[in-house]
Short mmCIF file of C-alpha atoms in Angstrom, two decimals:
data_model
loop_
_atom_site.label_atom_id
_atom_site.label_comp_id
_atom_site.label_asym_id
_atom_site.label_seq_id
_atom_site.Cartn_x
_atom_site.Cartn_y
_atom_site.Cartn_z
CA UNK A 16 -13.01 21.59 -22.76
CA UNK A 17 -9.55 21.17 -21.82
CA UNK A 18 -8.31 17.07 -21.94
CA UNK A 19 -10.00 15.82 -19.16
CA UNK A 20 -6.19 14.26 -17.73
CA UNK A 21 -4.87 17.92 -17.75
CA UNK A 22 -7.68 18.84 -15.06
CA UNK A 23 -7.11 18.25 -11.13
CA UNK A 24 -9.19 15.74 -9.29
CA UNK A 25 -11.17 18.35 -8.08
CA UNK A 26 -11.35 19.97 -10.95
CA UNK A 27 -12.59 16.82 -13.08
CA UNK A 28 -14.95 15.69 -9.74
CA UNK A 29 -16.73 19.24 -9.60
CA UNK A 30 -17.06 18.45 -13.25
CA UNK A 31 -18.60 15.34 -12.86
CA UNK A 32 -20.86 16.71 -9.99
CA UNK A 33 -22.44 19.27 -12.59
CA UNK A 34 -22.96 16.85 -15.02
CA UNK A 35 -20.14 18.64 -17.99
CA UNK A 36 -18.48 15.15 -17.46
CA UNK A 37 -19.73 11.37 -17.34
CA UNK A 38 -18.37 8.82 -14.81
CA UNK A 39 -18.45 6.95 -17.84
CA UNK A 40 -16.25 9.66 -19.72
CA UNK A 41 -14.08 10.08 -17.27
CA UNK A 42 -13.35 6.25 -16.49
CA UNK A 43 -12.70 6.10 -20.42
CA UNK A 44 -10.32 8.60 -19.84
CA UNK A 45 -8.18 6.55 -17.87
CA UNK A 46 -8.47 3.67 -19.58
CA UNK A 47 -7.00 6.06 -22.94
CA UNK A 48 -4.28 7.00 -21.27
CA UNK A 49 -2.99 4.14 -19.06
CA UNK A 50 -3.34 2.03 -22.75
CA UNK A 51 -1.21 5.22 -24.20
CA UNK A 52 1.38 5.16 -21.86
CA UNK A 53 1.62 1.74 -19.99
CA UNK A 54 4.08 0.98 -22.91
CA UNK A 55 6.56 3.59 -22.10
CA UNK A 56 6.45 3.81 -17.90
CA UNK A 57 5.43 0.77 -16.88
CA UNK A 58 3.56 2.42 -14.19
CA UNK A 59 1.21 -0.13 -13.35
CA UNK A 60 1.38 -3.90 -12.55
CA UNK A 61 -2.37 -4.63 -12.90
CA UNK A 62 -5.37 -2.93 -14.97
CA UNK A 63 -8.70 -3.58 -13.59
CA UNK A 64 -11.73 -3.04 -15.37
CA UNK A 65 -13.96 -0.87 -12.40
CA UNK A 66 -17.55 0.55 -13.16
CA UNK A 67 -18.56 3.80 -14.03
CA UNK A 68 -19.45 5.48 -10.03
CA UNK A 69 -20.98 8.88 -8.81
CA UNK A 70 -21.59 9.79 -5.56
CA UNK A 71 -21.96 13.27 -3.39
CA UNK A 72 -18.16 13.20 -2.01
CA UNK A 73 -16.08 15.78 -4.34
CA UNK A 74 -13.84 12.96 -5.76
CA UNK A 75 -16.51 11.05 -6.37
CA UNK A 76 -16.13 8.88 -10.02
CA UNK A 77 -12.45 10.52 -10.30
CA UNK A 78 -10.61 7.51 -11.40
CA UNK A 79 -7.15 6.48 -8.96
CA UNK A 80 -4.91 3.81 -8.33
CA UNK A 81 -3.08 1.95 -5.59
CA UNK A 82 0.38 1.36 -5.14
CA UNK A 83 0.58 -2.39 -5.15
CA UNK A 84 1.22 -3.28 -1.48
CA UNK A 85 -2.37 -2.14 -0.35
CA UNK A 86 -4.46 -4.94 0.35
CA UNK A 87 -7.46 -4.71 -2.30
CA UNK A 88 -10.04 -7.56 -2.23
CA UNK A 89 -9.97 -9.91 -5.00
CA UNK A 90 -7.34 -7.81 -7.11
CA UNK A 91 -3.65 -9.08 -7.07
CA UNK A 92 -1.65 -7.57 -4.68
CA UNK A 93 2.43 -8.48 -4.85
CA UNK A 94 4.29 -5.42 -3.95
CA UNK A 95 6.00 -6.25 -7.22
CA UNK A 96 7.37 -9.41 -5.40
CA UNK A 97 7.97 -12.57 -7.26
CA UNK A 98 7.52 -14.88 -3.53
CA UNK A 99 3.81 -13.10 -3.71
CA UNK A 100 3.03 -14.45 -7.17
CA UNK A 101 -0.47 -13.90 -8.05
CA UNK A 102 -2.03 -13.46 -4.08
CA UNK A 103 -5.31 -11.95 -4.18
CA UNK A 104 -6.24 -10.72 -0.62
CA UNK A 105 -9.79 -11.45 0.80
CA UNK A 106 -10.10 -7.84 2.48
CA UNK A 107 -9.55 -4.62 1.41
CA UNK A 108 -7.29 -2.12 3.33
CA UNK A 109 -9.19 0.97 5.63
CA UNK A 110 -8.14 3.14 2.85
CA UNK A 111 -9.52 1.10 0.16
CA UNK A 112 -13.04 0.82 2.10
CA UNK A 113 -13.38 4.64 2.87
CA UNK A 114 -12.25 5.60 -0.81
CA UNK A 115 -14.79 3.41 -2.34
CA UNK A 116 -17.58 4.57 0.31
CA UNK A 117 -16.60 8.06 -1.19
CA UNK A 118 -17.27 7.37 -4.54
CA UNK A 119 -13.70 6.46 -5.69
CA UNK A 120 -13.02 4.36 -8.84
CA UNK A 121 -9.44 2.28 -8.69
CA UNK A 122 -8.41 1.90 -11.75
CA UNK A 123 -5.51 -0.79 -11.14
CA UNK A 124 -2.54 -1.34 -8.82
CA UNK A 125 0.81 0.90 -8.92
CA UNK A 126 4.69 -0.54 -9.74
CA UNK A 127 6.80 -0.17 -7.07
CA UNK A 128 10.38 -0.95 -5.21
CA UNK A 129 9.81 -4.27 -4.48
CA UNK A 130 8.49 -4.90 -0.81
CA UNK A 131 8.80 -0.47 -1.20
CA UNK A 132 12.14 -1.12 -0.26
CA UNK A 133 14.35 0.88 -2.76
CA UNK A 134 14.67 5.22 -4.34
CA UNK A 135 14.10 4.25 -7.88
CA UNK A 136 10.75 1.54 -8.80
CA UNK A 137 14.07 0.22 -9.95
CA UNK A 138 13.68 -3.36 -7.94
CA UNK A 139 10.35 -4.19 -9.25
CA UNK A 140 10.03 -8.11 -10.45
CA UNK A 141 7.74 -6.91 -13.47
CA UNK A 142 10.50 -4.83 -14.44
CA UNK A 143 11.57 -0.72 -13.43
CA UNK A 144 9.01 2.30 -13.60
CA UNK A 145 10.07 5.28 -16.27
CA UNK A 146 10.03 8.82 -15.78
CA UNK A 147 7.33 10.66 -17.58
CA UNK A 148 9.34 13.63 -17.70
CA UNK A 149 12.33 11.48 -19.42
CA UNK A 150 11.85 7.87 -19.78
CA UNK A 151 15.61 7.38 -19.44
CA UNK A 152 14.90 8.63 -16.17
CA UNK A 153 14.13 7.06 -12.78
CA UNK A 154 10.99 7.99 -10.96
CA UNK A 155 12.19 8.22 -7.64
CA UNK A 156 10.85 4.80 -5.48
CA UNK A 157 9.07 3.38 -3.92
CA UNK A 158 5.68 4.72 -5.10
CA UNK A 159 7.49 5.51 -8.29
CA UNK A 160 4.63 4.32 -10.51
CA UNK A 161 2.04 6.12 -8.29
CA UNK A 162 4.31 9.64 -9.21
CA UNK A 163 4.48 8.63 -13.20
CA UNK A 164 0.56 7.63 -13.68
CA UNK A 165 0.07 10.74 -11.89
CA UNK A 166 2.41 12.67 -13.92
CA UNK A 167 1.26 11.22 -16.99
CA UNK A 168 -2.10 12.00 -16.84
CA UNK A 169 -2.68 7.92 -16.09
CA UNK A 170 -5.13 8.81 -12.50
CA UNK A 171 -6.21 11.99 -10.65
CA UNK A 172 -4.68 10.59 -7.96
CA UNK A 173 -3.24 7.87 -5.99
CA UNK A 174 -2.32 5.90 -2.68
CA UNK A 175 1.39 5.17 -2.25
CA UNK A 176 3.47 4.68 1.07
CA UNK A 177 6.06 6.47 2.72
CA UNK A 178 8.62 4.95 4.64
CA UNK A 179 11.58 7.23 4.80
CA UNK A 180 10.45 9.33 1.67
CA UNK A 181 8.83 6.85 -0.96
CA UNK A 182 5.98 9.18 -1.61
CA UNK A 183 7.77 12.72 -1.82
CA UNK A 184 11.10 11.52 -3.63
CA UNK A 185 9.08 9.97 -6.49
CA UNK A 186 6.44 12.94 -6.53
CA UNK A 187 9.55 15.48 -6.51
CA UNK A 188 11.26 13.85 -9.83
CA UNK A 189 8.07 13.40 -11.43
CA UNK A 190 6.79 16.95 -10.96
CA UNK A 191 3.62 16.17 -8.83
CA UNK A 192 2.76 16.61 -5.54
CA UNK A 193 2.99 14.28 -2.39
CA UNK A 194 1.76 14.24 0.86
CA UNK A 195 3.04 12.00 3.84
CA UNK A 196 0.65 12.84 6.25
CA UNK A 197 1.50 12.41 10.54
CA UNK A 198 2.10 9.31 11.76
CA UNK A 199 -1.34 7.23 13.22
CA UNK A 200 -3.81 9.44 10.87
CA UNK A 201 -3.85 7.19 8.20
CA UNK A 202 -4.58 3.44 9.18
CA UNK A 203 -2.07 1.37 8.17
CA UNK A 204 -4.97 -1.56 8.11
CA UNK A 205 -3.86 -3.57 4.76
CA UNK A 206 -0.80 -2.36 3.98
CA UNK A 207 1.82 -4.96 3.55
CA UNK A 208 4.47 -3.85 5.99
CA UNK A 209 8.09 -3.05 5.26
CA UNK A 210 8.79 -1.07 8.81
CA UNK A 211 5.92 -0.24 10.73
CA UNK A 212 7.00 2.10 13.07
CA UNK A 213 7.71 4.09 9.80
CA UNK A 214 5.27 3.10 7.19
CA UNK A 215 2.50 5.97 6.11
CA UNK A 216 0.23 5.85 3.52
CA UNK A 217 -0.32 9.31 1.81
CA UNK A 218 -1.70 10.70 -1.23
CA UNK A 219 0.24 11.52 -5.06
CA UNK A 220 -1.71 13.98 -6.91
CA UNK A 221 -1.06 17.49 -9.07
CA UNK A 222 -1.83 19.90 -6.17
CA UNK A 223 -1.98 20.28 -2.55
CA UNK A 224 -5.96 21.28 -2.52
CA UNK A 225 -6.22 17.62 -4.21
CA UNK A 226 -3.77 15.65 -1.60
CA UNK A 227 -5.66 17.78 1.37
CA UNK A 228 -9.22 16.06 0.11
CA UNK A 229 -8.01 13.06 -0.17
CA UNK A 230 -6.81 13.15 3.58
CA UNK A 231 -10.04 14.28 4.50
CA UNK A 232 -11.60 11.13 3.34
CA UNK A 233 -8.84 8.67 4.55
CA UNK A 234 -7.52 9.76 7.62
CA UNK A 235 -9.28 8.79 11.09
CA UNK A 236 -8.92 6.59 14.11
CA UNK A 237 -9.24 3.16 13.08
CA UNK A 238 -9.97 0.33 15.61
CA UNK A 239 -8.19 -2.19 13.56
CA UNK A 240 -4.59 -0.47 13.69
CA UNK A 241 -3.48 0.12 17.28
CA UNK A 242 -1.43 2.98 16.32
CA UNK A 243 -3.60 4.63 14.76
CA UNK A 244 -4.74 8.38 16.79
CA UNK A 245 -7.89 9.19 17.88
CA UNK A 246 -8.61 13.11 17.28
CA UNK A 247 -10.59 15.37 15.64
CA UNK A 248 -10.03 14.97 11.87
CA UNK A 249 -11.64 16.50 8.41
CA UNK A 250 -11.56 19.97 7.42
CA UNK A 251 -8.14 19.93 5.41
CA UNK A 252 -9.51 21.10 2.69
CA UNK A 253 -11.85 23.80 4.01
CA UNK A 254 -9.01 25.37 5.95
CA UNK A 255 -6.48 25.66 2.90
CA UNK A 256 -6.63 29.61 2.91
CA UNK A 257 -3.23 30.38 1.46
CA UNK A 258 -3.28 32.65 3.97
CA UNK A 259 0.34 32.70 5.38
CA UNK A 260 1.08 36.20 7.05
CA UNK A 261 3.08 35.47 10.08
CA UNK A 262 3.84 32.17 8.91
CA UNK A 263 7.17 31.35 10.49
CA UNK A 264 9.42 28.91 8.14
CA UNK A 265 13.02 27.93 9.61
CA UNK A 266 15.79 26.83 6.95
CA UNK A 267 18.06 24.20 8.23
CA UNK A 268 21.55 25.37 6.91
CA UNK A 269 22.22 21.42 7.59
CA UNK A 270 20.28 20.78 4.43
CA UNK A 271 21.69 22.84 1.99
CA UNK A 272 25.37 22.61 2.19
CA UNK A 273 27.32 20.38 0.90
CA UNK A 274 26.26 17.67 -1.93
CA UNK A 275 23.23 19.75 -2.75
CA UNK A 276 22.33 20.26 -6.54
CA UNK A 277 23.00 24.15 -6.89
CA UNK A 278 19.80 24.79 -9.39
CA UNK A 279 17.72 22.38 -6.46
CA UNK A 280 19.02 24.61 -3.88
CA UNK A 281 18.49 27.57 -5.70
CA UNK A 282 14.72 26.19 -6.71
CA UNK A 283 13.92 25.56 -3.15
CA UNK A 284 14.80 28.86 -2.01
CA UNK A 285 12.66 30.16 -4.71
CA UNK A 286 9.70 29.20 -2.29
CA UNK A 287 10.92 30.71 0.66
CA UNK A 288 11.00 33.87 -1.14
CA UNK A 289 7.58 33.53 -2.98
CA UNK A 290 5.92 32.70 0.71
CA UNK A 291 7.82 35.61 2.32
CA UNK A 292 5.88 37.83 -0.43
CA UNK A 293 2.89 36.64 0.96
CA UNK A 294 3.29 37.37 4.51
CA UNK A 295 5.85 34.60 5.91
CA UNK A 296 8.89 35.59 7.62
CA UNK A 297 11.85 32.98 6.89
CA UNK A 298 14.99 32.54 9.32
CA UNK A 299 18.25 30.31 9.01
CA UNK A 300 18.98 28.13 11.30
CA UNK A 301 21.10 25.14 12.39
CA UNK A 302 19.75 20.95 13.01
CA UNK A 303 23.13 19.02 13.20
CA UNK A 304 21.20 15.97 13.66
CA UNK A 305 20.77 15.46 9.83
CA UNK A 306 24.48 13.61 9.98
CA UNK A 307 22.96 11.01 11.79
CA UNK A 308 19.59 10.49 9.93
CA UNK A 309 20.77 7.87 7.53
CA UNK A 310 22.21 5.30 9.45
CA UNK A 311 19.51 5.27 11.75
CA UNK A 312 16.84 5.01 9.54
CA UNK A 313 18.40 1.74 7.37
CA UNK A 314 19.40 0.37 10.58
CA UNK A 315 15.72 0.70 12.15
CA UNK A 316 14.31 -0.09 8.62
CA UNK A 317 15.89 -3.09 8.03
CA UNK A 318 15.73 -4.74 11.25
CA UNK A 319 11.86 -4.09 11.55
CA UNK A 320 11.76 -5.68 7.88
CA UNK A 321 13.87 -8.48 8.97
CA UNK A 322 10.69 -9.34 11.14
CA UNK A 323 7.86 -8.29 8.83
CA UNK A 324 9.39 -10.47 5.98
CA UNK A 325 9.44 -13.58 7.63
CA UNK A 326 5.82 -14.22 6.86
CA UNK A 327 7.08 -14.78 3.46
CA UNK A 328 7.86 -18.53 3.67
CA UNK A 329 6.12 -19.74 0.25
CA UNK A 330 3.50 -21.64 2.71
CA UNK A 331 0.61 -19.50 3.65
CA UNK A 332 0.70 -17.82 1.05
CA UNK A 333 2.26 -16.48 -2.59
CA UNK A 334 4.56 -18.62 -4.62
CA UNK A 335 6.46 -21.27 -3.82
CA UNK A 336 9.79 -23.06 -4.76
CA UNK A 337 9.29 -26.48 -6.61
CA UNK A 338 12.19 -28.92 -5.23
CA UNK A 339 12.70 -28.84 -1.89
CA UNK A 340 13.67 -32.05 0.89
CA UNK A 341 12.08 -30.31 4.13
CA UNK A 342 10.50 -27.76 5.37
CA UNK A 343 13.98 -25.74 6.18
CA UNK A 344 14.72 -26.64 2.87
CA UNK A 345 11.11 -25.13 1.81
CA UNK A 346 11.97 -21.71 3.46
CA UNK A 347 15.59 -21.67 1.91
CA UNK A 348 14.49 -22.27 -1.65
CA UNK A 349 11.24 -19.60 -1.75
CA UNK A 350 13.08 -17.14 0.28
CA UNK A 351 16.43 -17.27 -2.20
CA UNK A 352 14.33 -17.39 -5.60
CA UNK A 353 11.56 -15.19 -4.27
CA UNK A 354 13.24 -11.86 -2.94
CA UNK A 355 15.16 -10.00 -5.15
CA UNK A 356 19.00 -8.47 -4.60
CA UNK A 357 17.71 -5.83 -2.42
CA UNK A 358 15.27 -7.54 -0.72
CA UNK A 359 17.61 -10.16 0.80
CA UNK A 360 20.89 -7.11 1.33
CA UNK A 361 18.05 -5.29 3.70
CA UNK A 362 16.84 -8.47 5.31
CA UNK A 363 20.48 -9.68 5.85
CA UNK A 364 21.17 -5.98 7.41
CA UNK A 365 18.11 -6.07 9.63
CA UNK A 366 18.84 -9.98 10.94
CA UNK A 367 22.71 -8.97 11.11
CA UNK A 368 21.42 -5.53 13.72
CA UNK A 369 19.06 -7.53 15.64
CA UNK A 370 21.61 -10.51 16.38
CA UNK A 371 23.02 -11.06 19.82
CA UNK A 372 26.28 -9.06 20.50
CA UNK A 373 25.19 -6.43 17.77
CA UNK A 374 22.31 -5.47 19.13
CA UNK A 375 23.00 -3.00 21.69
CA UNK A 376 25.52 -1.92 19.43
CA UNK A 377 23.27 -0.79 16.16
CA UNK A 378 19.94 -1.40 16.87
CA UNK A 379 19.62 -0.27 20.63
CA UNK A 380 21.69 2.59 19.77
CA UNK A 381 19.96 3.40 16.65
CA UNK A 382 16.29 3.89 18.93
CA UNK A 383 18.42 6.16 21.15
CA UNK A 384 19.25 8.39 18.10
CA UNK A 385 15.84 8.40 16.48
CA UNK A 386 14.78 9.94 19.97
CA UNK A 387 17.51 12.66 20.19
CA UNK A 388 16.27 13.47 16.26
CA UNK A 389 13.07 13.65 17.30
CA UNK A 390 13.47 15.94 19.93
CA UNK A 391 15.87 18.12 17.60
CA UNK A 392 12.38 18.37 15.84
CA UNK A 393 10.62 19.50 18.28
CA UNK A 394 12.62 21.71 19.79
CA UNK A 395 12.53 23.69 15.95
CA UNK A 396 9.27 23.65 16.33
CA UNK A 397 8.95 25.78 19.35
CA UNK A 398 10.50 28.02 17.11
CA UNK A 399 9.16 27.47 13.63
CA UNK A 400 5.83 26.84 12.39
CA UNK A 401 7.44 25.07 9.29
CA UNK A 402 10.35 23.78 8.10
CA UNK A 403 11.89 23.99 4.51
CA UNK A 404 13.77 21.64 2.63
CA UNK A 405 15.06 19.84 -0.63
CA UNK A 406 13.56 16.74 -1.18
CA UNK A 407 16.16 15.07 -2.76
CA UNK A 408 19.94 15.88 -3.31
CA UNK A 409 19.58 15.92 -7.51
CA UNK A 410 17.00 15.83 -10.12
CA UNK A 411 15.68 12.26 -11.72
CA UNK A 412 18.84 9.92 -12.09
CA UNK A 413 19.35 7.82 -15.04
CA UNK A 414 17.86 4.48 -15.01
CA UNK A 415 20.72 2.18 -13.87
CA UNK A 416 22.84 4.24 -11.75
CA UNK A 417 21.90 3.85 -8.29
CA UNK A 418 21.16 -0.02 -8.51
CA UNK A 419 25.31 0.68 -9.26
CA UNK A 420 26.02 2.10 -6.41
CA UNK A 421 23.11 1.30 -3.42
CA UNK A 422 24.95 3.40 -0.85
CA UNK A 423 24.67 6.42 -2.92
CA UNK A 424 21.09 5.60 -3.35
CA UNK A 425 20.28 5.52 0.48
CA UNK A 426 22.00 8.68 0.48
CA UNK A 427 19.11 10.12 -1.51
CA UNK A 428 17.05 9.76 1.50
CA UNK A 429 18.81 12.10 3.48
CA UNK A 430 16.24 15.36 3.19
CA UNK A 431 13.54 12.93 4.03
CA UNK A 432 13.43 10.04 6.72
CA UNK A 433 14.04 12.18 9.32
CA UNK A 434 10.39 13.05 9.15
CA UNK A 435 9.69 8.99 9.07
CA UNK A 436 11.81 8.64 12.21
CA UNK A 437 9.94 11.51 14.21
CA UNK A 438 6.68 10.58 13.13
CA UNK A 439 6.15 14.29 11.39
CA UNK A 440 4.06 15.38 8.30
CA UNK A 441 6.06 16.07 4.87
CA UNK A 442 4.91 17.56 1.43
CA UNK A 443 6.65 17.68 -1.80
CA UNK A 444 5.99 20.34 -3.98
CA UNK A 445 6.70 21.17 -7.65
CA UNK A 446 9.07 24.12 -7.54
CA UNK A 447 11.08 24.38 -10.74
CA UNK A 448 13.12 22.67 -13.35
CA UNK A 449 16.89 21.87 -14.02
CA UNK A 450 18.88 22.81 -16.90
CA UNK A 451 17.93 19.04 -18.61
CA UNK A 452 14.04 20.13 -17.82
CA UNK A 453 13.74 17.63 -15.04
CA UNK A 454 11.04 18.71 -12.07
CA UNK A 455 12.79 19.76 -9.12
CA UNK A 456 10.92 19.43 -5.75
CA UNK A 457 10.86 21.17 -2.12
CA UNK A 458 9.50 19.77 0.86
CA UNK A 459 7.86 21.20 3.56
CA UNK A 460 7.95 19.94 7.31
CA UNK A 461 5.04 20.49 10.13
CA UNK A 462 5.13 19.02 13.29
CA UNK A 463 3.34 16.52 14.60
CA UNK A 464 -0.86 16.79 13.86
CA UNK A 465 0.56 20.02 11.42
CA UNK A 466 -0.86 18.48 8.36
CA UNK A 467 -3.05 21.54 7.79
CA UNK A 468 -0.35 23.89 8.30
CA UNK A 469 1.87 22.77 5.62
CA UNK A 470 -0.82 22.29 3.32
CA UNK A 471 -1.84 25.63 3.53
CA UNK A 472 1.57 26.33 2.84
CA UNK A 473 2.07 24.64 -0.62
CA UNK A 474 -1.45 25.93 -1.16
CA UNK A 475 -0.28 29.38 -0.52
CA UNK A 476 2.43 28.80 -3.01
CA UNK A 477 0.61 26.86 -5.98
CA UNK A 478 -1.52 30.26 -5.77
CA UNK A 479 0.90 31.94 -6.71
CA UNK A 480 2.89 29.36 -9.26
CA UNK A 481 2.46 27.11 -11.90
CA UNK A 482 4.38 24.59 -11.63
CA UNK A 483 2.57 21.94 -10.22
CA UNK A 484 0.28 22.29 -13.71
CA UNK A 485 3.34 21.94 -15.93
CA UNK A 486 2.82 18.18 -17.79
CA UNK A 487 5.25 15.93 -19.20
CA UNK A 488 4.02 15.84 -22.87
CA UNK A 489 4.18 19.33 -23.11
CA UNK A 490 7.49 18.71 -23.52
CA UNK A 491 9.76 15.48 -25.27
CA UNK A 492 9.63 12.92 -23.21
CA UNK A 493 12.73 10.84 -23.58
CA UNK A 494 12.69 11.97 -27.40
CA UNK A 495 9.03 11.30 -27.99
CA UNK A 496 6.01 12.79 -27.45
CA UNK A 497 3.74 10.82 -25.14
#
């Protein structure tokens, strides 16, 4: 039988559902690897010790993870924060509760950016996530430990968040695939909030057919998230055809000009053509909006996390400075030793965009610009039926280099928070490798409620490639094999 950790969640859960595999074999699986690797990516903050489960759902005893600012009951949750010390919520997030109803077996909690807020898992206080693929490498952030257990063969799958591009930037450098489904079908219910008119949880995992049933099982209205949609939902999976004749794909010449890695650009065509063989018909076209989509995501970003993070006092909750006169004094002290560097810059940012006299000037302004991009969006989509992109301007950088230079790391996000800002579904998809053997990724865009489209889409292409089975220790990994 081929190592279970090579298989795809639905490929080990129909296993398990004839009986080839144990939940107990599988769940010692895990445990194998995680111990085999833990040492080399850091990919995990904490290692629970779940039962063996089986169930009727297809991913039912396939062994996953959280990233670690989902609320799970019981099991530490710090979004690799030092001010959150050892906090143990008493609930468990919507997703948590439907993924165990379906049989699911977490396996631990996921390294991250800490508070997500960062490109790289670079910021975490239990020190950065490595790069499967090169462990001199970055993983991309902020669910850059949800891409490397994935990648590594660690889970079959996992929960991260997406906030302008913190699922599909990590699963793009690590050579897995990652879904950031529309905004308001996953409830955001227990997950710690960095901007929540951005935030989206989504699913990591090696293929699209695995991301689309794990959407089946999380998304849905939810009573206890106001934003989340009511609709008709389920099915994902079912309707992933790879069918894609008359399939209309638009290429924004905005996203592959200038600053673009020539073998990414060259990779991410590579799809267009490979989907056009099947039946798609793919047109150029122009979305000058993208010059725009930086600065008003970090603007909107950091002012709504400005807000969220002043819950973070060291009182309710989470650790708490020792010497301290007064309460002012209290909030000083926790807030200065607790956040890290690029914690405080986005806080500062946020409070700075939010004061009076700046305010119509950034913030105000900023909302008027994410509506204009939206509508940019839109307006393609009368047009399109999907939209093709890079995910990221290079491959994996080294570890190191963008904490150097922050600006150039915000600039990393330029393929993907527009899709945070209009509220759109995104999927990264394996497409290729650089000239150091680094994964390179492309993203595909639906609009709004077109989660099944573009899954069909990367479906339709993962028929026909193999890139999303391609594993890091088939290869050296940073001059060793894992």
């Amino acid at each position: 039988m081929t190592e279970l950790y090579k298989m795809t969640a639905l490929e080990l859960g129909a296993a398990l559902k004839k009986g080839a595999v144990s939940p107990a074999e599988a769940l010692t699986a895990a445990k194998e690897r995680i111990a085999a690797c833990q040492g080399d990516n850091n990919a995990f903050i904490t290692v629970t010790e779940p039962q063996p489960n089986s169930g009727d759902s297809l991913l039912a005893g396939v062994p996953m993870a959280y990233k670690d600012n989902i609320c799970t009951r019981a099991v530490k949750t710090s979004c690799a924060s030092k001010i959150l010390g050892d906090f143990s919520p008493c609930y468990d997030a919507t997703v948590v509760e439907k993924l165990r109803e379906a049989g699911a077996v977490s396996v631990g909690k996921l390294n991250m950016d800490e508070f997500a807020m960062g490109s790289t898992s670079e910021t975490s206080f239990y020190g950065p996530v490595k790069n499967p693929w090169d462990l001199t490498r970055a993983p991309g952030g902020s669910s850059g430990g949800a891409a490397a257990a994935v990648a590594a063969g660690e889970v079959w799958y996992a929960i991260g968040s997406d906030t302008g591009g913190s699922i599909r930037q990590p699963a793009a450098y690590c050579g897995v695939t990652g879904m950031k489904p529309t905004y308001g079908t996953v409830s955001r219910y227990g997950l710690i909030a960095y901007a929540s008119s951005l935030d989206q949880m989504g699913p990591i995992a090696r293929s699209a057919a695995d991301c689309a049933a794990v959407l089946d099982v999380i998304q849905g209205k939810d009573p206890r998230d106001g934003t989340s949609l009511a609709g008709a939902y389920g099915g994902l999976l079912s309707s992933l055809t790879g069918d894609v004749r008359g399939l209309r794909i638009g290429l924004p010449a905005d996203c592959f000009g200038e600053g673009l890695d020539s073998e990414i650009r060259k990779a991410v065509l590579s799809v267009a053509q490979v989907l056009k063989s099947r039946g798609a018909t793919v047109e150029e076209f122009s979305l000058p909006v993208m010059e725009y989509v930086v600065p008003t995501y970090y603007i909107i970003a950091c002012a709504e996390a400005s807000s969220n993070l002043s819950r973070f006092d060291g009182v309710k909750y989470g650790w708490r400075a020792e010497d301290y006169e007064d309460l002012t004094d209290l909030y000083n002290k926790t807030r200065t030793e607790g956040f890290g560097s690029e914690v405080k810059r986005r806080i500062l940012l946020g409070a700075f965009v939010l004061s009076t006299g700046y305010y119509d000037a950034y913030y105000k302004k900023a909302l008027q610009v994410k509506a204009l991009i939206k509508r940019a969006y839109d307006e393609a989509f009368r047009k399109y039926d999907v939209l093709l992109t890079p995910v990221a301007p290079t491959t994996a950088p080294r570890l190191g280099e963008s904490l150097s230079d922050p600006l150039k790391m915000y600039l990393s996000d330029i393929y993907t928070v527009p899709l945070n800002l209009a509220g759109l579904p995104g999927i990264s998809i394996p497409c290729g490798f650089d000239s150091a053997g680094l994964p390179i990724g492309a993203q595909l865009v639906g609009p709004a409620l077109g989660d099944g489209v573009i899954l069909n889409a990367a479906h339709a292409f993962q028929l026909e490639t193999a890139y999303h089975q391609a594993h890091p220790d088939t290869q050296r990994a940073g001059g060793r094999e894992v």
